[in-house]
mmCIF file of C-alpha atoms in Angstrom:
data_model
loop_
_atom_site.group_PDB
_atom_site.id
_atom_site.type_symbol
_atom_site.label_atom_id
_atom_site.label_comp_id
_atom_site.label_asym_id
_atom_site.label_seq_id
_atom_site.Cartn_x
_atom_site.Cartn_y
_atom_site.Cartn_z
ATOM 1 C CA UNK A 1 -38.558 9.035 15.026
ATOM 2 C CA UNK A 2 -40.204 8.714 18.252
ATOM 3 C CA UNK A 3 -38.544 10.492 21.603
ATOM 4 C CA UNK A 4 -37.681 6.091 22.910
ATOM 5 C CA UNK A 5 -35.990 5.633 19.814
ATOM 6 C CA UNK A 6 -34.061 8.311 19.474
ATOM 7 C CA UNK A 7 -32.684 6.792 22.958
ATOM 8 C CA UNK A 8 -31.969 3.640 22.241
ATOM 9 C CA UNK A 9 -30.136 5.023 18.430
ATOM 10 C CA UNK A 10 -27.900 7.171 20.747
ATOM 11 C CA UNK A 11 -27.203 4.938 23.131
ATOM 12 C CA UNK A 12 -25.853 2.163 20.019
ATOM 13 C CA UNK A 13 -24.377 5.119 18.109
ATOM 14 C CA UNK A 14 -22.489 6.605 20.800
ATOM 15 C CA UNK A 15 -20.458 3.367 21.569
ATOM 16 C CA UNK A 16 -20.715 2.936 18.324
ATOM 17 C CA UNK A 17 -18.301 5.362 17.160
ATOM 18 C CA UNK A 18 -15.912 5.242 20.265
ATOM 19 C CA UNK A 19 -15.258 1.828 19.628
ATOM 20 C CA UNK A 20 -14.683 2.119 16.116
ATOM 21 C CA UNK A 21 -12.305 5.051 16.843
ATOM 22 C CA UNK A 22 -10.650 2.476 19.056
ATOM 23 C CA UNK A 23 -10.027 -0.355 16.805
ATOM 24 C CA UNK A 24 -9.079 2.007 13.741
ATOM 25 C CA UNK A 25 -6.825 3.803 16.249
ATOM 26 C CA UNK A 26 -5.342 -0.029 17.200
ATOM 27 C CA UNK A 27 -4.907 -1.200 13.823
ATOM 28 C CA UNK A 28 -3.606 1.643 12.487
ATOM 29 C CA UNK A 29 -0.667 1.508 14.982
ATOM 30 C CA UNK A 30 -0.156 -2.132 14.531
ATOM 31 C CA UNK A 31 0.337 -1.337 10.575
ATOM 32 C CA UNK A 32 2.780 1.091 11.272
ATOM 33 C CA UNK A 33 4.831 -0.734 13.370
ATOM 34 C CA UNK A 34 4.799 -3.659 11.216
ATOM 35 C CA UNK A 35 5.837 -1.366 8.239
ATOM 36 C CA UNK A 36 8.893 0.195 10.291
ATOM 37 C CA UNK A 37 9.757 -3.040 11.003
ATOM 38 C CA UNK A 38 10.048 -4.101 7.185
ATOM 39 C CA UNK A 39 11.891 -1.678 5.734
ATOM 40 C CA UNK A 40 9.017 -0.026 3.813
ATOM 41 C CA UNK A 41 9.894 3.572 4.645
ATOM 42 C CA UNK A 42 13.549 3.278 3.077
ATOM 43 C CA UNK A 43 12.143 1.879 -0.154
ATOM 44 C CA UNK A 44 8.791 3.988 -0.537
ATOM 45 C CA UNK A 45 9.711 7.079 2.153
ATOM 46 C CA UNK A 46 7.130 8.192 5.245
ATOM 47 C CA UNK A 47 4.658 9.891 3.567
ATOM 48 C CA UNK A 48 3.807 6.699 0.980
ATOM 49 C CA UNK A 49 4.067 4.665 4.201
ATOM 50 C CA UNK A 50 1.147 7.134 5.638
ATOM 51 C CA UNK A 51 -0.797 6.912 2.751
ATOM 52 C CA UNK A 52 -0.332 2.537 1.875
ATOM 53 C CA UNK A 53 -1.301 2.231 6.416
ATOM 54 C CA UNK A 54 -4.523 4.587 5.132
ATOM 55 C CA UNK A 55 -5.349 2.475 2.510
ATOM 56 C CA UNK A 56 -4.716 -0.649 4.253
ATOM 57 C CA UNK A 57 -7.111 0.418 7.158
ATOM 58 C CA UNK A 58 -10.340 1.295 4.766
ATOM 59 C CA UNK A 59 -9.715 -2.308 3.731
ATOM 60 C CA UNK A 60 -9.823 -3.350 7.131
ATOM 61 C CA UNK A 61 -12.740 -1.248 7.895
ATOM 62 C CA UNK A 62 -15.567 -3.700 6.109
ATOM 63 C CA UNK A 63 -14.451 -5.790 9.133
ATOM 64 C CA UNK A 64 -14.012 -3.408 11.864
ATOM 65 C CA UNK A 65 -17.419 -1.599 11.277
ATOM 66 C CA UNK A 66 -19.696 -5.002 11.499
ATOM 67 C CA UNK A 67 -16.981 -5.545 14.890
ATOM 68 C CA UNK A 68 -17.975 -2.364 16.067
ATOM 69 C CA UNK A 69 -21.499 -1.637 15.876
ATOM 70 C CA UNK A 70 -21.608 -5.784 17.658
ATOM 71 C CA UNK A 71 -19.694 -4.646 20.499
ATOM 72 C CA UNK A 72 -22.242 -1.629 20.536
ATOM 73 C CA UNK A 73 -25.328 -3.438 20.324
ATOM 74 C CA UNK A 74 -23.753 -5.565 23.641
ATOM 75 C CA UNK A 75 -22.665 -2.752 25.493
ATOM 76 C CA UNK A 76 -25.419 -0.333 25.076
ATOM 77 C CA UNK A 77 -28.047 -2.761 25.983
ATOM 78 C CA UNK A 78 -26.388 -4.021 28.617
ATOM 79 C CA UNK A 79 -26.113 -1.041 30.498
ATOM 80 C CA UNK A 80 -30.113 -0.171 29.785
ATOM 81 C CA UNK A 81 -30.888 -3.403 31.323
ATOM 82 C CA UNK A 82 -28.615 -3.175 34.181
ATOM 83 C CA UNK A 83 -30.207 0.025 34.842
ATOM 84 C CA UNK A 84 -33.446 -1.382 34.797
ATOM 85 C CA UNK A 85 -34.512 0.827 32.045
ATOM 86 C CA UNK A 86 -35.600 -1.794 29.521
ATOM 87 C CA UNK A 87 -38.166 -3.135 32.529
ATOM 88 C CA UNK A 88 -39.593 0.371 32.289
ATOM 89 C CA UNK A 89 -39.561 0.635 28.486
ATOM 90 C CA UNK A 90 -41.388 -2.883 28.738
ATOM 91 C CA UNK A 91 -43.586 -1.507 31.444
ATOM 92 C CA UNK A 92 -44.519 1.474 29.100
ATOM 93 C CA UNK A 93 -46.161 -0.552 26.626
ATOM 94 C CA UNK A 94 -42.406 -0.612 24.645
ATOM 95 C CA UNK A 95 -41.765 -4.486 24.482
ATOM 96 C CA UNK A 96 -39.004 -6.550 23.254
ATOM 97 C CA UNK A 97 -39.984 -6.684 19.553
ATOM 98 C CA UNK A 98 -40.103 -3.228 19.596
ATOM 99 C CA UNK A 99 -36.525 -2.862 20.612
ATOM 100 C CA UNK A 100 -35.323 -5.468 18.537
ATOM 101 C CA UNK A 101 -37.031 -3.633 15.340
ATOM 102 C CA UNK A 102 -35.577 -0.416 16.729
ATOM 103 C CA UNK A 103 -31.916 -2.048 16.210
ATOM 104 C CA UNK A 104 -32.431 -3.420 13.085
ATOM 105 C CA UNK A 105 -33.653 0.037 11.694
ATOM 106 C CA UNK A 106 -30.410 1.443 12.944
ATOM 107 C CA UNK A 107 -28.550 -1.248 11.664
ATOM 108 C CA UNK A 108 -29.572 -0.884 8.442
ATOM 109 C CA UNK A 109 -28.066 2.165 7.781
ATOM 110 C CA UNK A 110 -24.845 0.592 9.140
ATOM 111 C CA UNK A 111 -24.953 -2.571 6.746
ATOM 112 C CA UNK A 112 -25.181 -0.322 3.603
ATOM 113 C CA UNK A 113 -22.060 1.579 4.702
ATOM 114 C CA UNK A 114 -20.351 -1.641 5.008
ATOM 115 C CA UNK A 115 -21.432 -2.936 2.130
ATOM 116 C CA UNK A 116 -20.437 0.394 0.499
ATOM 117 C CA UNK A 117 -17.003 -0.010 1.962
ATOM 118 C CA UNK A 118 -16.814 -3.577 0.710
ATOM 119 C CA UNK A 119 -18.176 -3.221 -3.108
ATOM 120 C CA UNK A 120 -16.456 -0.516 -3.865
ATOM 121 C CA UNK A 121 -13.981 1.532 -1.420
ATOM 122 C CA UNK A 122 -12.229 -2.258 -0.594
ATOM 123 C CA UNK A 123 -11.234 -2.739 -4.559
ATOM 124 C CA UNK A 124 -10.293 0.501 -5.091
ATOM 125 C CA UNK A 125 -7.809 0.706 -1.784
ATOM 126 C CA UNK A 126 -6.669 -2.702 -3.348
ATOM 127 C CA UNK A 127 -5.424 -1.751 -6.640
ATOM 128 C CA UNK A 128 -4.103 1.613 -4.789
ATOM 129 C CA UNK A 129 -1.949 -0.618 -2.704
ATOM 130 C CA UNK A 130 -1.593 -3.158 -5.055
ATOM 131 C CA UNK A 131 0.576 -0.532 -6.537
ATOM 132 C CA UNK A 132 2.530 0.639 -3.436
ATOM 133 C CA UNK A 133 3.238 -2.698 -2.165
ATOM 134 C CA UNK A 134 4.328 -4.000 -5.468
ATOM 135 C CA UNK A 135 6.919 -1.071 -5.590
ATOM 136 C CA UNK A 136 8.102 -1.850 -2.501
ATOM 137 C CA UNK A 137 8.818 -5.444 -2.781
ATOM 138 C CA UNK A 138 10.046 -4.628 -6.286
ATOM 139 C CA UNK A 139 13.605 -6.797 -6.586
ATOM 140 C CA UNK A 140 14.713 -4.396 -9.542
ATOM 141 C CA UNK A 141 13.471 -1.157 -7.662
ATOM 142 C CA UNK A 142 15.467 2.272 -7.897
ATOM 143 C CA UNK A 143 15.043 2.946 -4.568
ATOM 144 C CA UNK A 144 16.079 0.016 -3.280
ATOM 145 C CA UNK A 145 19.291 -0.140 -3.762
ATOM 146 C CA UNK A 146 22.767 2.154 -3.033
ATOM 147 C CA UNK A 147 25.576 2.357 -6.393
ATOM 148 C CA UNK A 148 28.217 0.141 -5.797
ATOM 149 C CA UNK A 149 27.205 -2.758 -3.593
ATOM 150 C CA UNK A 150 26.163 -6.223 -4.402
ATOM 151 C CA UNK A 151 22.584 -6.872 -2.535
ATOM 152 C CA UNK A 152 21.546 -10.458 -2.275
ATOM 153 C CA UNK A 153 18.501 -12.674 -1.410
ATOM 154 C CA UNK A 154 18.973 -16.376 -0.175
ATOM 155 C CA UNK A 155 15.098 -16.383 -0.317
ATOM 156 C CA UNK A 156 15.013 -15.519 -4.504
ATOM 157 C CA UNK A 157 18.115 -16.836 -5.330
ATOM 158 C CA UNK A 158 19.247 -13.224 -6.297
ATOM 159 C CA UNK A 159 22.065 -11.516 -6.358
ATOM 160 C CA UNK A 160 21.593 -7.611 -7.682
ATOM 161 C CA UNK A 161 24.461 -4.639 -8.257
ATOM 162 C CA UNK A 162 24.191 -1.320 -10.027
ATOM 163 C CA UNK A 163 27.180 0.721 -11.007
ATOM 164 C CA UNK A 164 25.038 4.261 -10.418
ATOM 165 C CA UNK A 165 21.687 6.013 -10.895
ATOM 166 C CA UNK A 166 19.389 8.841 -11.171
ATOM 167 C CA UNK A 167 17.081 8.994 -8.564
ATOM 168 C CA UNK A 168 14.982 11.461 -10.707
ATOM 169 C CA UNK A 169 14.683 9.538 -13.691
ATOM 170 C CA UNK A 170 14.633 6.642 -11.658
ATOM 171 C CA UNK A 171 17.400 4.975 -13.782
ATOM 172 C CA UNK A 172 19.872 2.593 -12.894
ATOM 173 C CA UNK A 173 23.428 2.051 -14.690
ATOM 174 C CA UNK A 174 25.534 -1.128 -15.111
ATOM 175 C CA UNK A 175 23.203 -3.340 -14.102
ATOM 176 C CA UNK A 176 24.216 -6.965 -12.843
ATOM 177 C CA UNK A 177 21.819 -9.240 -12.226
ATOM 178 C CA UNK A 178 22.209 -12.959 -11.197
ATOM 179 C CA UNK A 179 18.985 -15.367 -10.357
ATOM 180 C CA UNK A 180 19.817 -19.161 -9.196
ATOM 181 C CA UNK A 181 17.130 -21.613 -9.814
ATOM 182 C CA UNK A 182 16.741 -25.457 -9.176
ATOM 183 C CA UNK A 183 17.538 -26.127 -13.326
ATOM 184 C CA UNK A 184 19.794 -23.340 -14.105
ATOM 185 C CA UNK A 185 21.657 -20.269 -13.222
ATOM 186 C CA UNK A 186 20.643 -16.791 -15.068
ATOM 187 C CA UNK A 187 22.893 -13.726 -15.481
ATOM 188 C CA UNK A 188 22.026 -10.518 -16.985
ATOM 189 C CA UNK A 189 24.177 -7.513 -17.354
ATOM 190 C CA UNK A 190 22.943 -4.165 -18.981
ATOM 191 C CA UNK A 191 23.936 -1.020 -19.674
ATOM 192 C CA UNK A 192 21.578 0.795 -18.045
ATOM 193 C CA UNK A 193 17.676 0.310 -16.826
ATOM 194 C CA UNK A 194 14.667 1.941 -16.426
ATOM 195 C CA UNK A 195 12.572 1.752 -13.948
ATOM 196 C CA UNK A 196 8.539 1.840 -15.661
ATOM 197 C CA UNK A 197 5.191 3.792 -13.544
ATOM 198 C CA UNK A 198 3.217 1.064 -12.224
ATOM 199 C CA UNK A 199 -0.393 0.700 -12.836
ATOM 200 C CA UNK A 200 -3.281 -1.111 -11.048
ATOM 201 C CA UNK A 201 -2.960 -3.148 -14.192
ATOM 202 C CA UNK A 202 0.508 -4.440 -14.404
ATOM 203 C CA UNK A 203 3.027 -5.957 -12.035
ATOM 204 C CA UNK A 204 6.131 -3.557 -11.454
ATOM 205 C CA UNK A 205 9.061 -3.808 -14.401
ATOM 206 C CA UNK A 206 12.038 -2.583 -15.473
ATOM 207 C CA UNK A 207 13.372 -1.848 -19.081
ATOM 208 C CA UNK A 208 16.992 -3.080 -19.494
ATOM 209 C CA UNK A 209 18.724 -1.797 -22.581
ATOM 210 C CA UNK A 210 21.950 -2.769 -24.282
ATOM 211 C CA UNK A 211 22.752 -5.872 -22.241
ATOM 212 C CA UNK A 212 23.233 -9.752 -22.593
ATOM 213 C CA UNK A 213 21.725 -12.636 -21.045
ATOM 214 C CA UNK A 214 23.490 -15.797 -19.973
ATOM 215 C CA UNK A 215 21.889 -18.933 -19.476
ATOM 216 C CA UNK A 216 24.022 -21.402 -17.492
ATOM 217 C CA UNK A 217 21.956 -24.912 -17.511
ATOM 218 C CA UNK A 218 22.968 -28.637 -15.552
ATOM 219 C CA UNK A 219 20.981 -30.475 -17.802
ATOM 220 C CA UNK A 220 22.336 -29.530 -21.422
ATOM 221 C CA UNK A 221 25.821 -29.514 -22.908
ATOM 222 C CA UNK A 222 25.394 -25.814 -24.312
ATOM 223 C CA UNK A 223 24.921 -22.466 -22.098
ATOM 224 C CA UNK A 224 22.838 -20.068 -24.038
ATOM 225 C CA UNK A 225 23.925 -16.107 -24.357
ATOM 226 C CA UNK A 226 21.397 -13.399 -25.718
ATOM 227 C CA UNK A 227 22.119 -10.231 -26.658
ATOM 228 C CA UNK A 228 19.142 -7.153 -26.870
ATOM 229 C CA UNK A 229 19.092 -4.201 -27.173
ATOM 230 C CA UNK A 230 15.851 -3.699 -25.050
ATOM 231 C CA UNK A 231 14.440 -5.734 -22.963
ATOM 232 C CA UNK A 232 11.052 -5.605 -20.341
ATOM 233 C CA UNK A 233 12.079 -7.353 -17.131
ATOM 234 C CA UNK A 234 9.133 -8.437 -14.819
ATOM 235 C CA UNK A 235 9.187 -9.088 -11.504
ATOM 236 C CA UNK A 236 5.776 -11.240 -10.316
ATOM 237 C CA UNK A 237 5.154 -13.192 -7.481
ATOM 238 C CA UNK A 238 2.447 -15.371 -6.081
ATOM 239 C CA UNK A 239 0.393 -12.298 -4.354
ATOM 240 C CA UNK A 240 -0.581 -10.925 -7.862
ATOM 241 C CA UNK A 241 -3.075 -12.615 -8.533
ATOM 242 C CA UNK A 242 -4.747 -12.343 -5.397
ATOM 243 C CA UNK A 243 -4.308 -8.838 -5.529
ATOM 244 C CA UNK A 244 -5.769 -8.402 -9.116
ATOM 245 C CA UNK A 245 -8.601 -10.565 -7.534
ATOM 246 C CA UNK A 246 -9.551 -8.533 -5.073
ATOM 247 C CA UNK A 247 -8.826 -5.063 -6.921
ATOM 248 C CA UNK A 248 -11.037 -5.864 -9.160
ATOM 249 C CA UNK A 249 -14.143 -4.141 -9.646
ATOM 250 C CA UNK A 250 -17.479 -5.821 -8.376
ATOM 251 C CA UNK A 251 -18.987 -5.412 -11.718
ATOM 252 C CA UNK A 252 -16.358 -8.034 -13.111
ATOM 253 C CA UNK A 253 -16.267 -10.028 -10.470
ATOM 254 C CA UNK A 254 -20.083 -10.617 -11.383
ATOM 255 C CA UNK A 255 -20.071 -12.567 -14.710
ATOM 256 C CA UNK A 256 -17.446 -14.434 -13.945
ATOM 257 C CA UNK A 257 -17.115 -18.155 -13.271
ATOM 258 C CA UNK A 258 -13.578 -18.578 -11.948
ATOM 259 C CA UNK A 259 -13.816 -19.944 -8.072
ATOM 260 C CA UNK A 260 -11.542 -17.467 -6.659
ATOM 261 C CA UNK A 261 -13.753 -14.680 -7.727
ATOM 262 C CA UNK A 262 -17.038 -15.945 -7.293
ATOM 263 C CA UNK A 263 -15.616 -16.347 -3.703
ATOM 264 C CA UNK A 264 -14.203 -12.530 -3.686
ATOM 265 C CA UNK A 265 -18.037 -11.682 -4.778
ATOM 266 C CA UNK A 266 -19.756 -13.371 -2.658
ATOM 267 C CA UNK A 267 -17.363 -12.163 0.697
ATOM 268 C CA UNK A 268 -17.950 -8.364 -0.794
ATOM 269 C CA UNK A 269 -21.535 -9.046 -0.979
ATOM 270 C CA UNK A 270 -22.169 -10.832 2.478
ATOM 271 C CA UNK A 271 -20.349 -7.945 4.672
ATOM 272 C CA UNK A 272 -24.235 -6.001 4.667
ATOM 273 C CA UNK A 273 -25.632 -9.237 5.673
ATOM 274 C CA UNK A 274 -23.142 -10.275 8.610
ATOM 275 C CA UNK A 275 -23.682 -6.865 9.931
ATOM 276 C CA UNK A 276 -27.409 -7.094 10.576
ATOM 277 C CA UNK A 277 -27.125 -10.557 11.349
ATOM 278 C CA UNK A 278 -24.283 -9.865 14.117
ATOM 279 C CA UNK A 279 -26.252 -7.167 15.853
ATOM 280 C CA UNK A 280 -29.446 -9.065 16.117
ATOM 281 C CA UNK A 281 -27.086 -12.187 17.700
ATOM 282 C CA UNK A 282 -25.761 -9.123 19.978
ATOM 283 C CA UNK A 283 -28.912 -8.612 21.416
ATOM 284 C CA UNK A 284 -29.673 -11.891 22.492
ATOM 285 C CA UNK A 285 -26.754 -11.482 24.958
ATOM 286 C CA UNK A 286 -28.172 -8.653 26.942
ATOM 287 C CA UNK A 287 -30.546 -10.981 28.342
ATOM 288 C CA UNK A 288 -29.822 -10.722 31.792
ATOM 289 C CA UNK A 289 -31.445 -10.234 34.824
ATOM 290 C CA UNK A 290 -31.580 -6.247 36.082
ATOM 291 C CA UNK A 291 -28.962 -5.508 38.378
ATOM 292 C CA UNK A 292 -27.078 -8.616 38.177
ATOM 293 C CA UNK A 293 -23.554 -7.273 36.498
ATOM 294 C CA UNK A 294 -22.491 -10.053 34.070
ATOM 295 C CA UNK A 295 -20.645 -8.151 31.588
ATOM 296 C CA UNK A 296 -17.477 -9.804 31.762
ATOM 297 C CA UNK A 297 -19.132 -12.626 31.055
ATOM 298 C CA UNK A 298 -21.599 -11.865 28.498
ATOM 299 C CA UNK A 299 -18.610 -10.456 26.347
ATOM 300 C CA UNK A 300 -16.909 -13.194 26.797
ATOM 301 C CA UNK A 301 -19.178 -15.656 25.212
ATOM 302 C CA UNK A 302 -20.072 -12.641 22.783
ATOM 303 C CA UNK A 303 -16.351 -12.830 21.412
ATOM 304 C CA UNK A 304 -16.319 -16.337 21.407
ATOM 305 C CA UNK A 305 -18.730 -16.283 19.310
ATOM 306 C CA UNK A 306 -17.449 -13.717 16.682
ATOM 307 C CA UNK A 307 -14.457 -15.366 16.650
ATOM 308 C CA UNK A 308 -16.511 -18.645 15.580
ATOM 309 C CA UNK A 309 -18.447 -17.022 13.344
ATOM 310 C CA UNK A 310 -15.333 -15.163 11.446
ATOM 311 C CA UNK A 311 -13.344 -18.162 11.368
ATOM 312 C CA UNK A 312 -16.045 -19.825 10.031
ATOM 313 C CA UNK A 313 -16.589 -17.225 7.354
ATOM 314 C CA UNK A 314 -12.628 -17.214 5.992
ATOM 315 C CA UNK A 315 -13.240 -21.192 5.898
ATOM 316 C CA UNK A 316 -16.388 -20.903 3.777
ATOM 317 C CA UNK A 317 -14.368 -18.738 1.497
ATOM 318 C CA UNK A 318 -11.673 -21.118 0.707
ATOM 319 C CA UNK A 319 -13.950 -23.628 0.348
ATOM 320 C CA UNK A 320 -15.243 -22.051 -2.323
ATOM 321 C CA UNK A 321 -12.176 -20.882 -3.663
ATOM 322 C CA UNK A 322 -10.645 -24.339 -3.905
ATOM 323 C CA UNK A 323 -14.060 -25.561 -5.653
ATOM 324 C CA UNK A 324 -14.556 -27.655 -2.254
ATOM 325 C CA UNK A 325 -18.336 -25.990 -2.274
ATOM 326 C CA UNK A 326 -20.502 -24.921 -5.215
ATOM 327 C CA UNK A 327 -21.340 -21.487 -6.022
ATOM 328 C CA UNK A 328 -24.291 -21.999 -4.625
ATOM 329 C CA UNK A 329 -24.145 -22.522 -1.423
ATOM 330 C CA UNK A 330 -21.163 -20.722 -1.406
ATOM 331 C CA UNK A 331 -20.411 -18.600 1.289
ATOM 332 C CA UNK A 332 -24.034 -18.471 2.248
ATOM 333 C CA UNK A 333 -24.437 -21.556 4.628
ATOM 334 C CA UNK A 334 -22.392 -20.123 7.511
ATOM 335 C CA UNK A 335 -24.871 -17.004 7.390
ATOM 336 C CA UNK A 336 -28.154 -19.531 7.060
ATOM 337 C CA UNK A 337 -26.464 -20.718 10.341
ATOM 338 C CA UNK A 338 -26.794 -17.474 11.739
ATOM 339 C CA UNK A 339 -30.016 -16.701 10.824
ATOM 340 C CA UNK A 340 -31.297 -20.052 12.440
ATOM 341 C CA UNK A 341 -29.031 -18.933 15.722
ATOM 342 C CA UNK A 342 -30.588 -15.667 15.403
ATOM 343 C CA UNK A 343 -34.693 -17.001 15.111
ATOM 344 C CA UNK A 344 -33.831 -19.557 18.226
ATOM 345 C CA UNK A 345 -32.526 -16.859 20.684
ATOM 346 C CA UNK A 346 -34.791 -14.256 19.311
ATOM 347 C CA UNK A 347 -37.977 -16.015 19.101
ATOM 348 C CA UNK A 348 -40.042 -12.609 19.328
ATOM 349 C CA UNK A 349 -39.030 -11.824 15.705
ATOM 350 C CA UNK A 350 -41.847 -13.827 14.886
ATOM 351 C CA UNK A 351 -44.449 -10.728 15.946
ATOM 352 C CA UNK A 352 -42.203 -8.950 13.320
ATOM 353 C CA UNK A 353 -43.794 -10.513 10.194
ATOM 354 C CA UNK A 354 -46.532 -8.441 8.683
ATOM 355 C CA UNK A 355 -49.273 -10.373 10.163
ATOM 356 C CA UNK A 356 -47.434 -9.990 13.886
ATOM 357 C CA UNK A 357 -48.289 -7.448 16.299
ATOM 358 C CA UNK A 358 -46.568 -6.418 19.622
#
C-alpha cells in the first residue's frame, strides 16, 4: 500500500474505532439501565444480566459498525479537505477517483466483518438470548417467585403461588396456578414442579407432577377436572417465533420459502452491501469548499439521511415479511436506490470501470 493511502486508511480507521467505542459504550449503558429497570437482575442475577447486555450488543453491532465507519468516512474527509490537503493530494496527480477507490478498498474489509457479524455471530447471540430472555420472562420460573405469596398478572390473567422450593434443584412445591381467559377460567394445583434446562430449541417449561386441572367454562353446563400424574406445562408467547426466526442459522434460512425468513435472509445478507454503499454516500458529503467549516451542517444532512435510509430498510423488511413485496425485489430496491444516489453524487466512479482511467 502506497505511503497516500496508508493516510487516508488511518485517518478513516482512527475515527473509525473511536466512534464505534462510543456507540458500543452508549448502547451498552442504555441496555443496562433498561434491564435494572425491569427486574431482570432479581430473576436471572448480575452476572447473566452482564452476559444477555453482551449478547444483546453483538446483535446490535451489524448496525453500529455500518453507523460507524459512515460517520468516519464524513469526519475524516472532512477534516482533509478543510485542511486543504485533498487540493494537494489532487495537485499531486492523486485525484478524486483515486480517493474514492482508496475508501472502498478499506471498506471492504469492513463490509465482510459486518456481514460476518450478521450471518453468523447475530443468530448465534439470538438463540443465546433467546434462552436468557425466555427464562426471565418465564411465568412458571423458580426464581421468580418467594414461598408463600400469591403473585399476580392483570396483563396474563394469572394468578401464581408456591408453598416452597429448592433453589438448587430448581423445584417448586404446592403449586397453584390460576389463568383467566375470555371463554373460561383454568386452575391447576400440583404437588410439586420442576423447572426443565432451556434450549435454543424449545420455549421454557415446567413439569408438574401429581396435580389436577380444573376447567371452569361460561359456555357449557359441565366444568371439566383432570387428574395426571405428570404433566409438561409451556409457557409461549408471541416473541418465539420471531426469535426462532432470527436464531436460526443462515443455512436454513436459505431454502426456505416462508416470508418472514426470506426477509430475515435477505436483512443478514444486505448488512455487507449497506456498508459499502453508506460510505461511498459519506463521501459525497465532504464536498465542500477548503476552509469553509460546514460540519455541523454536513452531518446534519448526513444523519438525515441515514435515518431515511434505515427507516426505509426496516419498511422494506416488513414488506416482505407481510408478502406486501415479492422475494424478489425484496429488500433489494431500497439499496438499488442507493446505488443510483450513490452514481449521481459520485459521478467520477465512472473512471472506475476497467476501461476508465484517472
Amino acid at each position: 500500500m502506497k505511503i497516500i493511502e496508508r493516510y487516508i486508511t488511518r485517518e478513516l480507521l482512527f475515527p473509525f474505532i473511536v466512534v464505534t467505542v462510543i456507540l458500543i459504550g452508549l448502547f451498552v449503558s442504555f441496555s443496562v439501565a433498561r434491564f435494572l429497570t425491569s427486574a431482570v437482575t432479581e430473576t436471572l442475577g448480575t452476572a447473566a444480566m452482564f452476559k444477555l447486555v453482551g449478547l444483546k450488543t453483538i446483535i446490535a453491532l451489524e448496525v453500529l459498525v455500518p453507523i460507524a465507519f459512515y460517520v468516519a468516512v464524513i469526519y475524516g474527509l472532512s477534516r482533509m479537505n478543510r485542511d486543504q490537503e485533498i487540493n494537494v493530494l489532487r495537485t499531486a496527480g492523486y485525484g478524486d477517483n483515486r480517493i474514492i477507490r482508496t475508501v472502498f478498498v478499506i471498506a471492504l474489509p469492513i463490509a465482510i466483518l459486518s456481514g460476518i457479524l450478521s450471518v453468523y455471530a447475530r443468530p448465534w447471540a439470538y438463540a443465546e438470548s433467546y434462552i436468557m430472555d425466555a427464562q426471565a420472562e418465564a411465568e412458571l420460573n423458580t426464581n421468580r417467585f418467594q414461598p408463600g405469596r400469591f403473585y399476580g398478572s392483570e396483563k396474563s390473567g394469572r394468578v401464581i403461588f408456591i408453598r416452597g422450593k429448592d433453589d438448587l434443584e430448581k423445584r417448586m412445591e404446592g403449586v397453584f396456578h390460576y389463568i383467566r381467559t375470555t371463554e373460561d377460567r383454568e386452575i391447576i394445583i400440583s404437588r410439586e414442579g420442576y423447572q426443565q434446562p432451556m434450549t435454543a430449541k424449545q420455549w421454557p417449561h415446567i413439569e408438574l407432577r401429581e396435580g389436577q386441572i380444573y376447567r371452569l367454562s361460561f359456555d357449557t353446563v359441565k366444568d371439566s377436572a383432570i387428574r395426571f400424574e405428570k404433566m409438561i406445562y409451556f409457557n409461549e408467547n408471541d416473541q418465539a417465533q420471531n426469535y426462532r426466526r432470527k436464531a436460526a442459522s443462515t443455512r436454513s434460512l436459505w431454502d426456505s420459502e416462508e416470508p418472514r425468513e426470506i426477509a430475515e435472509l435477505q436483512w443478514r445478507l444486505s448488512r455487507p452491501v449497506a456498508t459499502v454503499l453508506l460510505a461511498l454516500i459519506a463521501v459525497s458529503f465532504t464536498r465542500t469548499a477548503p476552509r469553509k467549516d460546514k460540519t455541523d451542517r454536513t452531518f446534519l444532512v448526513a444523519a438525515l439521511v441515514f435515518a431515511v435510509y434505515y427507516n426505509l430498510s426496516g419498511l422494506a423488511k416488513t414488506w416482505v415479511e407481510q408478502s406486501v413485496v415479492a422475494a424478489m425485489p425484496g429488500v433489494w430496491w431500497v439499496y438499488g436506490l442507493l446505488i443510483i444516489i450513490v452514481m449521481l453524487r459520485l459521478p467520477e466512479l465512472r473512471s472506475l470501470l476497467p476501461a476508465g482511467k484517472q
